[in-house]
Coordinates of C-alpha atoms in Angstrom, one line a residue:
M1 CA 4.8 -3.5 3.8
K2 CA 1.3 -2.5 4.1
L3 CA -0.1 0.0 1.6
I4 CA -3.0 2.2 2.5
R5 CA -5.0 5.1 0.8
Y6 CA -6.7 7.7 2.9
G7 CA -9.0 10.6 2.8
A8 CA -12.2 11.4 0.9
P9 CA -13.6 9.6 -1.7
E10 CA -11.9 10.3 -5.2
A11 CA -9.3 12.3 -3.3
E12 CA -7.3 9.6 -1.4
K13 CA -3.7 9.9 -0.7
P14 CA -1.0 7.2 -0.4
G15 CA 0.3 5.9 2.9
V16 CA 1.9 3.1 4.6
Q17 CA 0.7 1.3 7.9
L18 CA 4.0 0.7 9.8
P19 CA 4.7 -2.6 12.0
D20 CA 3.6 -0.8 15.1
G21 CA 0.2 0.0 13.5
R22 CA 0.8 3.7 13.0
R23 CA 0.0 5.1 9.6
I24 CA 2.2 7.7 7.7
D25 CA 1.6 9.6 4.6
V26 CA 4.0 8.8 1.7
S27 CA 2.8 11.4 -0.8
A28 CA 6.5 12.6 -1.2
F29 CA 7.3 9.3 -2.6
T30 CA 4.4 8.7 -5.0
T31 CA 1.0 10.4 -5.8
D32 CA -1.0 7.2 -5.7
F33 CA -0.8 3.4 -5.5
D34 CA -2.0 3.0 -9.1
E35 CA -1.2 1.4 -12.5
Q36 CA 1.7 3.9 -13.0
F37 CA 3.1 3.1 -9.7
F38 CA 3.2 -0.6 -9.9
A39 CA 4.4 -0.4 -13.6
S40 CA 7.3 1.8 -12.6
G41 CA 8.6 -0.8 -10.0
K42 CA 8.4 1.7 -7.3
I43 CA 7.0 -0.7 -4.9
K44 CA 10.5 -2.3 -4.6
E45 CA 11.9 1.0 -3.6
L46 CA 9.2 2.2 -1.3
S47 CA 10.3 -0.1 1.6
A48 CA 13.7 1.5 1.9
W49 CA 12.6 4.9 1.4
V50 CA 10.0 4.5 4.2
T51 CA 12.8 3.2 6.5
A52 CA 15.0 6.3 5.6
N53 CA 12.1 8.9 5.9
A54 CA 9.5 7.5 8.2
A55 CA 10.5 10.0 11.0
T56 CA 9.8 13.0 8.7
C57 CA 6.7 11.6 7.4
A58 CA 3.4 13.2 8.4
A59 CA 1.3 11.0 10.7
I60 CA -2.2 10.1 9.6
D61 CA -5.1 10.5 12.1
P62 CA -6.3 7.1 13.3
L63 CA -9.8 8.3 12.7
E64 CA -9.1 9.3 9.0
R65 CA -11.2 7.3 6.4
L66 CA -9.6 4.5 4.5
G67 CA -10.3 4.2 0.9
A68 CA -9.6 1.2 -1.2
C69 CA -6.0 0.3 -1.0
I70 CA -5.1 0.7 -4.7
G71 CA -6.1 3.3 -7.1
R72 CA -8.9 2.4 -9.6
P73 CA -7.5 -0.6 -11.5
S74 CA -8.1 -1.3 -15.3
K75 CA -9.7 -4.5 -14.4
L76 CA -11.4 -6.4 -11.3
I77 CA -11.6 -9.9 -12.5
C78 CA -13.5 -12.4 -10.3
I79 CA -13.4 -16.3 -10.3
G80 CA -16.5 -18.1 -9.3
L81 CA -17.2 -21.4 -7.8
N82 CA -13.4 -21.7 -6.7
Y83 CA -14.3 -23.5 -3.2
A84 CA -15.6 -26.9 -3.6
K85 CA -18.2 -26.5 -0.7
H86 CA -19.3 -23.2 -2.2
A87 CA -20.0 -24.8 -5.5
A88 CA -22.1 -27.6 -3.6
E89 CA -24.1 -25.2 -1.8
S90 CA -24.9 -23.3 -5.0
G91 CA -25.9 -26.5 -6.7
M92 CA -23.4 -26.2 -9.3
A93 CA -20.9 -28.7 -10.6
L94 CA -17.2 -28.2 -9.7
P95 CA -15.8 -26.4 -12.8
E96 CA -13.3 -27.9 -15.1
E97 CA -11.9 -24.5 -16.0
P98 CA -11.8 -21.3 -13.9
V99 CA -15.2 -19.6 -14.1
V100 CA -14.3 -15.9 -14.9
F101 CA -16.5 -12.7 -14.7
F102 CA -15.9 -8.9 -14.2
K103 CA -17.0 -6.4 -11.5
A104 CA -17.2 -2.9 -12.7
T105 CA -14.5 -0.9 -11.1
T106 CA -17.0 1.7 -10.2
A107 CA -18.0 -0.9 -7.5
I108 CA -14.8 -0.3 -5.7
C109 CA -14.8 1.4 -2.3
G110 CA -13.1 1.7 1.1
P111 CA -13.3 -1.2 3.8
Y112 CA -15.3 0.6 6.2
D113 CA -17.7 2.3 3.8
N114 CA -21.3 1.6 4.1
L115 CA -22.8 -1.0 1.7
I116 CA -25.6 0.4 -0.3
I117 CA -28.2 -2.1 -1.1
P118 CA -29.2 -1.4 -4.8
K119 CA -32.5 0.2 -5.8
N120 CA -35.1 -2.7 -6.3
S121 CA -32.6 -5.3 -4.8
I122 CA -34.2 -8.0 -2.4
K123 CA -31.4 -10.4 -2.7
T124 CA -28.0 -8.8 -1.7
D125 CA -25.4 -11.2 -0.6
W126 CA -21.9 -11.2 1.0
E127 CA -18.8 -13.0 -0.1
V128 CA -15.4 -12.9 1.6
E129 CA -12.5 -13.2 -0.8
L130 CA -8.8 -13.2 -1.1
A131 CA -7.8 -10.9 -4.0
V132 CA -4.3 -10.7 -5.7
V133 CA -3.0 -7.7 -7.3
I134 CA -0.7 -7.9 -10.2
G135 CA 2.6 -6.0 -10.1
K136 CA 3.7 -5.9 -13.7
K137 CA 2.3 -6.4 -17.4
A138 CA 1.5 -10.2 -17.8
S139 CA 0.6 -11.9 -21.1
Y140 CA 0.8 -15.5 -21.8
I141 CA 3.0 -16.3 -18.9
E142 CA 3.9 -19.8 -17.6
E143 CA 2.4 -21.1 -14.4
A144 CA 5.9 -21.5 -12.9
E145 CA 6.5 -17.9 -13.3
A146 CA 3.2 -16.5 -12.1
M147 CA 4.1 -15.5 -8.7
E148 CA 6.7 -13.2 -9.7
Y149 CA 3.8 -11.1 -11.3
V150 CA 2.2 -10.6 -7.8
A151 CA 2.5 -7.2 -6.1
G152 CA 0.3 -8.2 -3.0
Y153 CA -2.8 -9.5 -1.5
V154 CA -5.9 -7.7 -0.4
L155 CA -9.0 -8.6 1.4
H156 CA -12.1 -8.2 -0.7
N157 CA -15.8 -8.5 -0.1
D158 CA -17.6 -9.5 -3.5
Y159 CA -21.1 -8.4 -2.6
S160 CA -23.5 -10.0 -5.1
E161 CA -27.3 -9.2 -6.0
R162 CA -28.6 -12.7 -6.7
E163 CA -31.5 -11.9 -8.7
F164 CA -29.7 -9.5 -10.9
Q165 CA -26.9 -12.2 -11.2
L166 CA -29.0 -15.2 -11.6
E167 CA -32.4 -14.7 -12.4
R168 CA -32.3 -11.7 -15.0
S169 CA -30.4 -13.8 -17.9
G170 CA -27.2 -12.5 -19.5
Q171 CA -23.8 -12.4 -17.4
W172 CA -23.1 -12.3 -13.8
V173 CA -21.5 -8.9 -14.1
K174 CA -24.9 -7.4 -13.7
G175 CA -25.3 -8.6 -10.0
K176 CA -21.8 -7.8 -9.2
S177 CA -21.3 -4.2 -10.2
A178 CA -23.6 -1.9 -8.0
D179 CA -21.7 0.9 -6.2
T180 CA -20.0 -0.2 -2.9
F181 CA -20.1 -3.7 -4.0
A182 CA -16.3 -4.0 -4.0
P183 CA -14.6 -2.9 -0.8
L184 CA -10.9 -3.5 -0.9
G185 CA -8.5 -3.4 2.0
P186 CA -7.8 -2.0 4.7
F187 CA -4.4 -2.7 3.2
L188 CA -2.4 -4.1 0.4
A189 CA 0.1 -6.6 1.9
T190 CA 3.2 -7.2 0.0
P191 CA 4.2 -10.8 -0.6
D192 CA 6.8 -10.8 2.1
E193 CA 3.9 -10.1 4.6
I194 CA 2.0 -13.5 3.7
T195 CA 4.0 -16.6 4.2
D196 CA 1.6 -18.9 2.2
P197 CA -1.5 -17.4 0.4
H198 CA -2.8 -21.0 0.0
N199 CA -3.3 -21.5 3.9
L200 CA -5.1 -18.4 5.3
R201 CA -8.2 -18.5 7.3
L202 CA -11.1 -16.1 5.9
W203 CA -14.3 -15.5 7.6
L204 CA -17.3 -13.4 7.5
S205 CA -20.0 -12.6 10.0
V206 CA -23.5 -10.9 10.0
N207 CA -24.7 -9.1 13.1
S208 CA -21.9 -11.0 15.0
E209 CA -23.2 -14.4 13.6
M210 CA -20.2 -16.3 11.8
V211 CA -21.5 -17.4 8.5
Q212 CA -18.4 -18.1 6.6
D213 CA -15.3 -19.6 8.2
S214 CA -12.9 -21.4 5.7
N215 CA -9.2 -21.7 4.7
T216 CA -7.5 -20.8 1.3
D217 CA -6.3 -24.2 1.3
D218 CA -9.7 -25.3 -0.3
L219 CA -9.3 -23.2 -3.3
V220 CA -10.0 -25.4 -6.6
F221 CA -7.6 -23.4 -8.8
K222 CA -4.6 -21.8 -7.0
I223 CA -3.1 -18.4 -7.6
P224 CA -0.5 -19.4 -10.1
H225 CA -2.9 -21.4 -12.4
L226 CA -5.4 -18.4 -12.2
I227 CA -2.7 -15.8 -13.4
H228 CA -1.3 -18.2 -16.0
Y229 CA -4.9 -19.0 -17.1
L230 CA -6.2 -15.3 -17.3
S231 CA -3.2 -14.3 -19.2
Q232 CA -4.0 -16.6 -22.0
F233 CA -7.1 -14.6 -22.6
M234 CA -6.3 -11.0 -21.8
T235 CA -3.2 -8.9 -20.8
L236 CA -3.1 -8.2 -17.1
L237 CA -2.0 -4.6 -16.3
P238 CA 0.1 -3.4 -13.1
G239 CA -2.6 -2.9 -10.4
D240 CA -5.3 -5.3 -11.9
V241 CA -7.1 -7.2 -9.1
I242 CA -8.0 -10.8 -9.4
S243 CA -10.5 -12.0 -6.7
T244 CA -9.9 -16.0 -6.2
G245 CA -13.5 -16.8 -5.1
T246 CA -15.5 -17.2 -1.9
P247 CA -15.9 -20.3 0.5
F248 CA -19.1 -21.9 1.6
G249 CA -21.6 -19.9 3.9
V250 CA -23.0 -17.3 1.4
G251 CA -26.7 -16.2 1.9
L252 CA -27.8 -18.1 -1.2
G253 CA -26.7 -21.2 0.3
F254 CA -28.9 -21.0 3.3
K255 CA -32.1 -22.9 3.5
P256 CA -34.2 -20.8 3.0
P257 CA -31.6 -18.2 1.6
R258 CA -30.8 -15.2 3.7
Y259 CA -30.0 -11.7 2.3
L260 CA -28.9 -8.4 3.8
K261 CA -31.3 -5.8 4.8
P262 CA -30.7 -2.2 6.0
G263 CA -29.1 -1.8 9.3
D264 CA -27.1 -5.3 9.2
V265 CA -23.4 -5.1 10.1
I266 CA -21.1 -7.2 8.0
E267 CA -17.6 -7.8 9.2
L268 CA -14.8 -9.9 7.6
G269 CA -11.3 -10.8 7.6
I270 CA -8.3 -12.9 6.3
D271 CA -5.3 -13.9 8.2
G272 CA -2.6 -11.1 7.7
L273 CA -4.9 -8.9 5.7
G274 CA -6.9 -7.2 8.3
V275 CA -10.6 -6.6 8.9
Q276 CA -13.3 -4.9 7.1
K277 CA -16.8 -3.7 8.5
Q278 CA -19.8 -2.4 6.4
V279 CA -23.3 -1.3 7.7
A280 CA -25.9 -1.8 5.0
Q281 CA -28.1 1.0 4.0
A282 CA -31.0 1.3 1.5
W283 CA -30.3 3.1 -1.7
K284 CA -31.5 6.6 -1.8
P285 CA -31.7 9.0 -4.7
S286 CA -28.9 11.5 -4.6

């Protein structure tokens, strides 16, 4: 099943993308795909409800804006340097334990919303990533049980401002949290849609030039370990997002480095999780 949210920013409604590509509104079943939805276990009931009610659900216009495919989660947790070749291009040693940082949830936006290059930014970079959505409360869980806590998988572009992140001291979160720096979607794919999350092609292009093209089989720390590991330090709540890291090919790794500028077109995708597209724009005062 593929869960979507559609409509104007901050007023999105829940929907489902059917196997034939049509999209239907499921507001009669739930008000949103948020923490309460996942905590209630309704995701297990939704598939049967759609089968029984799809014919009477309102169709969603294909031109309707798609928002992030989950309501604002309590946490957006990211894993750094989790592909061996990306660590090498960054000039950093392969970590002995997962490198953990956060993105502000205000960075979350829709998969086709414009990227806003932050005020005073000269080093905005791209990062295609596989993200995992937590389906139920998790604390001190065993690695062998970890996949039972997965509600689904999402395509994420972990935009990063490298000067803010690496040259301004302090934690990475400063370079990760600008508005529009976390497009999620176009849909959340439930686990039955993804045969093996550790064998998915993921790619990203800038102005039609392929710059990232890899596979999740290169992950240093796999999904079960990441969920287990994080649950030792914090409670994971339903709807929380774990972004598993980016492969080689980021702008920082080019010689000389390459960063985004207004007018650039960024496209990215993961097998089974759809495609995103953003157009970079300069920040302007509102």
